[in-house]
Amino acid sequence: MELEQLRQLDVIARYGTLQAAADRLHISQSALSRSLKRLEDDLGQQLFDRTRNSLQINTSGRLALEHAQLILAEERRMRDDFNALAKRARTVRVASIAPAPTWRLSSIILEQHPTTIIEPDVLDEAEVEARLLNGTCDFGVTSTAPRIPTLTSYELMTESLYANVPEGHVLYNRESLTFAELDGLTFLVYGGIGFWHGVHERMLPFAQFVVQPDRTIFLQQVRTSQLLTFTTNAPENTSRHESRRAIPITDAEAHVTYHLCMRTDAQKHVSDLFALVRSYCAQQ
Amino acid sequence: MELEQLRQLDVIARYGTLQAAADRLHISQSALSRSLKRLEDDLGQQLFDRTRNSLQINTSGRLALEHAQLILAEERRMRDDFNALAKRARTVRVASIAPAPTWRLSSIILEQHPTTIIEPDVLDEAEVEARLLNGTCDFGVTSTAPRIPTLTSYELMTESLYANVPEGHVLYNRESLTFAELDGLTFLVYGGIGFWHGVHERMLPFAQFVVQPDRTIFLQQVRTSQLLTFTTNAPENTSRHESRRAIPITDAEAHVTYHLCMRTDAQKHVSDLFALVRSYCAQQ
DNA sequence: AGTAATTACGAGGTACGTAACAATC
DNA sequence: GATTGTTACGTACCTCGTAATTACT
């Protein structure tokens, strides 16, 4: 007895005739007839009553069908589990304190493994560490190397904040700026910038922030509005625009070094990616 | 994915090496190696971690194994059910008011269908009818044709009672006897004779009966003891013996006509046997 | 050396499709 | 006459076993 025969039994029972079932199964009617006969021989019972040109499921057939459906349902569950497992194996969950490192990770990983699914989450530093420890993410990105022995880390990249000044603005021609000079002004900011929100609030206590949570809309507004905004030196950051100048901010708080973190006991495909990204960074 | 692969997975997991599992499965190691690889390809996951010459089941493998065992357990239940069904199809349950008709049925049926299992039960007439009606037996044997439309019947055979008189007994040379002449004497009787017990008690109210429930022991005693006993003209009745004479009893109560009964809606294999026995009787 | 898994190659068996047949609607 | 299931026949594919290869103990 094989699963294929049980799948066929199920289809025959549902379609009523061998012809219809064979069409559905993409095999010839005769092949299906023989396959059914083999199943019946194997079970030692006719599963269908035959009149010269028709089949009618009988008591034995219904019994077989019941069992077959239990078995096929379990097979389905097995396949579902494995599909989930396969998807899980292709998915890298990243918890980061800012979006730029997740963009960097994506570009590096997808270059080598284009089918990988990257699931980024921007959270605060404590939550990033918590997710790493409880296994709900594969990679974490923090601003300082964690001192916990169960976590490994290295420096992933640095990011520097720039004021993104529209043409015609009074600050447009400056070569550099400080937070002190920017405080009290009004800024358009993207909502998903993670720890940078804290930097803004700490360093620009009197500034006004117009927060746009949608990245796409934010980028459109950068092009069209005259509000001051921020950008960074991350190459994946698309908030620069020809109508604006990105002016570096000189304060130490405008610079951050990101650390890529992983559990020491991570699964192989995760630690492989961890090493891949490290070797890529070392080249730069 | 096929059941054979799951059976193999189970054996590989239990035996630890392909070689041992292959020996157990009576296939070559290479065939098993390829079959396992096909399963892994189908599921999209390695089920075993490989070091060049060893297998070690991994997380995916254990997941697969869990499902496989559920499926194989259900397959086992299915086979058990069908084995029971097959046995049931080969079994004819007969409820009879006396043993002789069941012997006759056995000899007729087994001649044509030697693999048939005949399960006789000797009961009183009411119970025989009840079993027929509630489906707990396939054939019934009664002394009168039932008048119920859901039951069909025909005359199966007649049986006549004989006194089985030991050599030297005062009745040994008689050509015939009546119950009245036998009353008050002591008889050795087999316990499983059904309605004949009632005949004895009704027709021989003052006789003594030594009842032997075991047929084999009874037959031995017939040969060795000097007690009067009974026998009948049924050819399958082996209680005749050269040291005794079977003397006919002339009373009407010493003769019975058995009727073979079956449900009108009996299954095909039952009604086929019913017809077979009838045609056999008609020849005689 | 011995054991174990993978890979190459040739062979055999099995199940397939086509087609002819039989029977029913 | 159209549809349905069974049977016969030739073929193609698929899986098997043997044997060579590689690696680990």
PDB file of N, CA and C in Angstrom, chain A residues 1-4 6-7 42-43 45 47 60 63-64 67-68 70-71 74-75 77-79 81-82 85-86 89, chain B residues 1-4 6-7 42-43 45 47 60 63-64 67-68 70-71 74-75 77-79 81-82 85-86 89:
ATOM      1  N   MET A   1       0.849  -1.201   0.000  1.00  0.00           N
ATOM      2  CA  MET A   1       0.000   0.000   0.000  1.00  0.00           C
ATOM      3  C   MET A   1       0.880   1.245   0.000  1.00  0.00           C
ATOM      4  N   GLU A   2       0.552   2.169  -0.846  1.00  0.00           N
ATOM      5  CA  GLU A   2       1.318   3.403  -0.922  1.00  0.00           C
ATOM      6  C   GLU A   2       0.390   4.612  -0.845  1.00  0.00           C
ATOM      7  N   LEU A   3       0.959   5.746  -0.449  1.00  0.00           N
ATOM      8  CA  LEU A   3       0.150   6.959  -0.305  1.00  0.00           C
ATOM      9  C   LEU A   3      -0.537   7.321  -1.608  1.00  0.00           C
ATOM     10  N   GLU A   4       0.158   7.113  -2.735  1.00  0.00           N
ATOM     11  CA  GLU A   4      -0.418   7.485  -4.014  1.00  0.00           C
ATOM     12  C   GLU A   4      -1.751   6.761  -4.218  1.00  0.00           C
ATOM     13  N   LEU A   6      -3.789   5.802  -1.889  1.00  0.00           N
ATOM     14  CA  LEU A   6      -4.798   6.390  -1.006  1.00  0.00           C
ATOM     15  C   LEU A   6      -5.275   7.725  -1.564  1.00  0.00           C
ATOM     16  N   ARG A   7      -4.335   8.475  -2.161  1.00  0.00           N
ATOM     17  CA  ARG A   7      -4.747   9.730  -2.801  1.00  0.00           C
ATOM     18  C   ARG A   7      -5.718   9.424  -3.931  1.00  0.00           C
ATOM     19  N   ASP A  42      -4.176  -5.757  -2.238  1.00  0.00           N
ATOM     20  CA  ASP A  42      -3.324  -5.602  -1.068  1.00  0.00           C
ATOM     21  C   ASP A  42      -4.153  -5.675   0.214  1.00  0.00           C
ATOM     22  N   LEU A  43      -5.329  -5.068   0.183  1.00  0.00           N
ATOM     23  CA  LEU A  43      -6.168  -5.066   1.378  1.00  0.00           C
ATOM     24  C   LEU A  43      -7.005  -6.342   1.472  1.00  0.00           C
ATOM     25  N   GLN A  45      -9.718  -6.989  -0.082  1.00  0.00           N
ATOM     26  CA  GLN A  45     -11.157  -6.706  -0.138  1.00  0.00           C
ATOM     27  C   GLN A  45     -11.453  -5.848  -1.351  1.00  0.00           C
ATOM     28  N   LEU A  47     -13.110  -2.755  -2.798  1.00  0.00           N
ATOM     29  CA  LEU A  47     -13.512  -1.492  -2.187  1.00  0.00           C
ATOM     30  C   LEU A  47     -14.704  -0.880  -2.919  1.00  0.00           C
ATOM     31  N   SER A  60     -16.555  -1.795   2.632  1.00  0.00           N
ATOM     32  CA  SER A  60     -15.099  -1.860   2.780  1.00  0.00           C
ATOM     33  C   SER A  60     -14.457  -0.593   2.245  1.00  0.00           C
ATOM     34  N   LEU A  63     -14.745   2.164   4.656  1.00  0.00           N
ATOM     35  CA  LEU A  63     -13.795   1.968   5.755  1.00  0.00           C
ATOM     36  C   LEU A  63     -12.399   2.391   5.323  1.00  0.00           C
ATOM     37  N   ALA A  64     -12.010   1.945   4.128  1.00  0.00           N
ATOM     38  CA  ALA A  64     -10.678   2.304   3.619  1.00  0.00           C
ATOM     39  C   ALA A  64     -10.573   3.819   3.457  1.00  0.00           C
ATOM     40  N   HIS A  67      -9.926   5.635   6.759  1.00  0.00           N
ATOM     41  CA  HIS A  67      -8.523   5.554   7.163  1.00  0.00           C
ATOM     42  C   HIS A  67      -7.650   6.391   6.247  1.00  0.00           C
ATOM     43  N   ALA A  68      -7.928   6.298   4.949  1.00  0.00           N
ATOM     44  CA  ALA A  68      -7.115   7.025   3.975  1.00  0.00           C
ATOM     45  C   ALA A  68      -7.148   8.513   4.266  1.00  0.00           C
ATOM     46  N   LEU A  70      -7.703   9.985   7.117  1.00  0.00           N
ATOM     47  CA  LEU A  70      -6.901  10.280   8.309  1.00  0.00           C
ATOM     48  C   LEU A  70      -5.422  10.345   7.945  1.00  0.00           C
ATOM     49  N   ILE A  71      -5.000   9.370   7.142  1.00  0.00           N
ATOM     50  CA  ILE A  71      -3.587   9.323   6.769  1.00  0.00           C
ATOM     51  C   ILE A  71      -3.222  10.534   5.916  1.00  0.00           C
ATOM     52  N   GLU A  74      -2.919  13.629   7.913  1.00  0.00           N
ATOM     53  CA  GLU A  74      -1.643  13.682   8.638  1.00  0.00           C
ATOM     54  C   GLU A  74      -0.507  14.039   7.686  1.00  0.00           C
ATOM     55  N   GLU A  75      -0.600  13.510   6.464  1.00  0.00           N
ATOM     56  CA  GLU A  75       0.414  13.876   5.475  1.00  0.00           C
ATOM     57  C   GLU A  75       0.381  15.380   5.217  1.00  0.00           C
ATOM     58  N   ARG A  77      -0.643  17.698   7.250  1.00  0.00           N
ATOM     59  CA  ARG A  77      -0.045  18.393   8.397  1.00  0.00           C
ATOM     60  C   ARG A  77       1.478  18.347   8.328  1.00  0.00           C
ATOM     61  N   MET A  78       1.985  17.193   7.932  1.00  0.00           N
ATOM     62  CA  MET A  78       3.435  17.044   7.822  1.00  0.00           C
ATOM     63  C   MET A  78       3.991  18.027   6.805  1.00  0.00           C
ATOM     64  N   ARG A  79       3.347  18.096   5.649  1.00  0.00           N
ATOM     65  CA  ARG A  79       3.828  19.013   4.607  1.00  0.00           C
ATOM     66  C   ARG A  79       3.736  20.453   5.099  1.00  0.00           C
ATOM     67  N   ASP A  81       3.902  21.559   8.132  1.00  0.00           N
ATOM     68  CA  ASP A  81       4.998  21.767   9.076  1.00  0.00           C
ATOM     69  C   ASP A  81       6.305  21.998   8.343  1.00  0.00           C
ATOM     70  N   PHE A  82       6.515  21.214   7.301  1.00  0.00           N
ATOM     71  CA  PHE A  82       7.796  21.331   6.601  1.00  0.00           C
ATOM     72  C   PHE A  82       7.858  22.581   5.742  1.00  0.00           C
ATOM     73  N   LEU A  85       8.760  25.129   8.123  1.00  0.00           N
ATOM     74  CA  LEU A  85      10.173  24.966   8.484  1.00  0.00           C
ATOM     75  C   LEU A  85      11.061  25.513   7.381  1.00  0.00           C
ATOM     76  N   ALA A  86      10.674  25.236   6.119  1.00  0.00           N
ATOM     77  CA  ALA A  86      11.477  25.694   4.992  1.00  0.00           C
ATOM     78  C   ALA A  86      11.455  27.215   4.921  1.00  0.00           C
ATOM     79  N   ALA A  89      13.583  28.533   7.547  1.00  0.00           N
ATOM     80  CA  ALA A  89      15.012  28.392   7.262  1.00  0.00           C
ATOM     81  C   ALA A  89      15.473  29.472   6.302  1.00  0.00           C
TER      82      ALA A  89
ATOM     83  N   MET B   1       6.171  11.844  -1.871  1.00  0.00           N
ATOM     84  CA  MET B   1       6.355  11.115  -0.607  1.00  0.00           C
ATOM     85  C   MET B   1       5.492   9.860  -0.629  1.00  0.00           C
ATOM     86  N   GLU B   2       6.097   8.751  -0.265  1.00  0.00           N
ATOM     87  CA  GLU B   2       5.358   7.494  -0.243  1.00  0.00           C
ATOM     88  C   GLU B   2       5.521   6.796   1.118  1.00  0.00           C
ATOM     89  N   LEU B   3       4.582   5.930   1.420  1.00  0.00           N
ATOM     90  CA  LEU B   3       4.628   5.239   2.699  1.00  0.00           C
ATOM     91  C   LEU B   3       5.933   4.471   2.878  1.00  0.00           C
ATOM     92  N   GLU B   4       6.418   3.868   1.789  1.00  0.00           N
ATOM     93  CA  GLU B   4       7.642   3.083   1.895  1.00  0.00           C
ATOM     94  C   GLU B   4       8.782   3.944   2.427  1.00  0.00           C
ATOM     95  N   LEU B   6       8.493   6.461   4.426  1.00  0.00           N
ATOM     96  CA  LEU B   6       8.274   6.712   5.854  1.00  0.00           C
ATOM     97  C   LEU B   6       8.624   5.470   6.671  1.00  0.00           C
ATOM     98  N   ARG B   7       8.299   4.302   6.107  1.00  0.00           N
ATOM     99  CA  ARG B   7       8.693   3.062   6.794  1.00  0.00           C
ATOM    100  C   ARG B   7      10.210   3.014   6.909  1.00  0.00           C
ATOM    101  N   ASP B  42      12.036  15.827  -1.343  1.00  0.00           N
ATOM    102  CA  ASP B  42      10.602  16.060  -1.410  1.00  0.00           C
ATOM    103  C   ASP B  42      10.149  16.999  -0.298  1.00  0.00           C
ATOM    104  N   LEU B  43      10.727  16.822   0.888  1.00  0.00           N
ATOM    105  CA  LEU B  43      10.323  17.654   2.019  1.00  0.00           C
ATOM    106  C   LEU B  43      11.088  18.976   2.037  1.00  0.00           C
ATOM    107  N   GLN B  45      14.037  19.482   3.082  1.00  0.00           N
ATOM    108  CA  GLN B  45      14.854  19.612   4.286  1.00  0.00           C
ATOM    109  C   GLN B  45      15.727  18.383   4.441  1.00  0.00           C
ATOM    110  N   LEU B  47      17.013  15.588   6.667  1.00  0.00           N
ATOM    111  CA  LEU B  47      16.461  14.998   7.885  1.00  0.00           C
ATOM    112  C   LEU B  47      17.566  14.455   8.787  1.00  0.00           C
ATOM    113  N   SER B  60      14.702  18.503  12.023  1.00  0.00           N
ATOM    114  CA  SER B  60      13.731  18.234  10.961  1.00  0.00           C
ATOM    115  C   SER B  60      13.424  16.744  10.901  1.00  0.00           C
ATOM    116  N   LEU B  63      11.045  15.784  13.537  1.00  0.00           N
ATOM    117  CA  LEU B  63       9.693  16.225  13.178  1.00  0.00           C
ATOM    118  C   LEU B  63       9.075  15.272  12.158  1.00  0.00           C
ATOM    119  N   ALA B  64       9.861  14.933  11.150  1.00  0.00           N
ATOM    120  CA  ALA B  64       9.359  14.018  10.119  1.00  0.00           C
ATOM    121  C   ALA B  64       9.012  12.670  10.739  1.00  0.00           C
ATOM    122  N   HIS B  67       5.641  12.668  12.559  1.00  0.00           N
ATOM    123  CA  HIS B  67       4.523  12.549  11.627  1.00  0.00           C
ATOM    124  C   HIS B  67       4.477  11.154  11.015  1.00  0.00           C
ATOM    125  N   ALA B  68       5.637  10.663  10.639  1.00  0.00           N
ATOM    126  CA  ALA B  68       5.698   9.351   9.990  1.00  0.00           C
ATOM    127  C   ALA B  68       5.096   8.287  10.905  1.00  0.00           C
ATOM    128  N   LEU B  70       2.877   8.666  13.238  1.00  0.00           N
ATOM    129  CA  LEU B  70       1.424   8.814  13.281  1.00  0.00           C
ATOM    130  C   LEU B  70       0.801   8.174  12.039  1.00  0.00           C
ATOM    131  N   ILE B  71       1.398   8.449  10.895  1.00  0.00           N
ATOM    132  CA  ILE B  71       0.861   7.910   9.647  1.00  0.00           C
ATOM    133  C   ILE B  71       0.959   6.389   9.633  1.00  0.00           C
ATOM    134  N   GLU B  74      -1.559   4.781  11.797  1.00  0.00           N
ATOM    135  CA  GLU B  74      -2.884   4.755  11.168  1.00  0.00           C
ATOM    136  C   GLU B  74      -2.933   3.677  10.094  1.00  0.00           C
ATOM    137  N   GLU B  75      -1.838   3.514   9.382  1.00  0.00           N
ATOM    138  CA  GLU B  75      -1.781   2.445   8.379  1.00  0.00           C
ATOM    139  C   GLU B  75      -1.979   1.094   9.068  1.00  0.00           C
ATOM    140  N   ARG B  77      -3.540   0.488  11.855  1.00  0.00           N
ATOM    141  CA  ARG B  77      -4.950   0.340  12.238  1.00  0.00           C
ATOM    142  C   ARG B  77      -5.800  -0.056  11.036  1.00  0.00           C
ATOM    143  N   MET B  78      -5.480   0.552   9.905  1.00  0.00           N
ATOM    144  CA  MET B  78      -6.221   0.235   8.681  1.00  0.00           C
ATOM    145  C   MET B  78      -6.045  -1.239   8.329  1.00  0.00           C
ATOM    146  N   ARG B  79      -4.816  -1.699   8.362  1.00  0.00           N
ATOM    147  CA  ARG B  79      -4.556  -3.110   8.038  1.00  0.00           C
ATOM    148  C   ARG B  79      -5.267  -4.020   9.028  1.00  0.00           C
ATOM    149  N   ASP B  81      -7.958  -3.440  10.708  1.00  0.00           N
ATOM    150  CA  ASP B  81      -9.386  -3.427  10.385  1.00  0.00           C
ATOM    151  C   ASP B  81      -9.672  -4.342   9.200  1.00  0.00           C
ATOM    152  N   PHE B  82      -8.798  -4.280   8.199  1.00  0.00           N
ATOM    153  CA  PHE B  82      -9.070  -5.072   7.005  1.00  0.00           C
ATOM    154  C   PHE B  82      -8.797  -6.551   7.218  1.00  0.00           C
ATOM    155  N   LEU B  85     -11.812  -7.710   8.778  1.00  0.00           N
ATOM    156  CA  LEU B  85     -12.872  -7.780   7.776  1.00  0.00           C
ATOM    157  C   LEU B  85     -12.710  -9.019   6.911  1.00  0.00           C
ATOM    158  N   ALA B  86     -11.459  -9.314   6.539  1.00  0.00           N
ATOM    159  CA  ALA B  86     -11.196 -10.470   5.684  1.00  0.00           C
ATOM    160  C   ALA B  86     -11.536 -11.765   6.425  1.00  0.00           C
ATOM    161  N   ALA B  89     -15.140 -12.137   6.484  1.00  0.00           N
ATOM    162  CA  ALA B  89     -15.697 -12.547   5.200  1.00  0.00           C
ATOM    163  C   ALA B  89     -15.520 -14.047   4.974  1.00  0.00           C
TER     164      ALA B  89
END
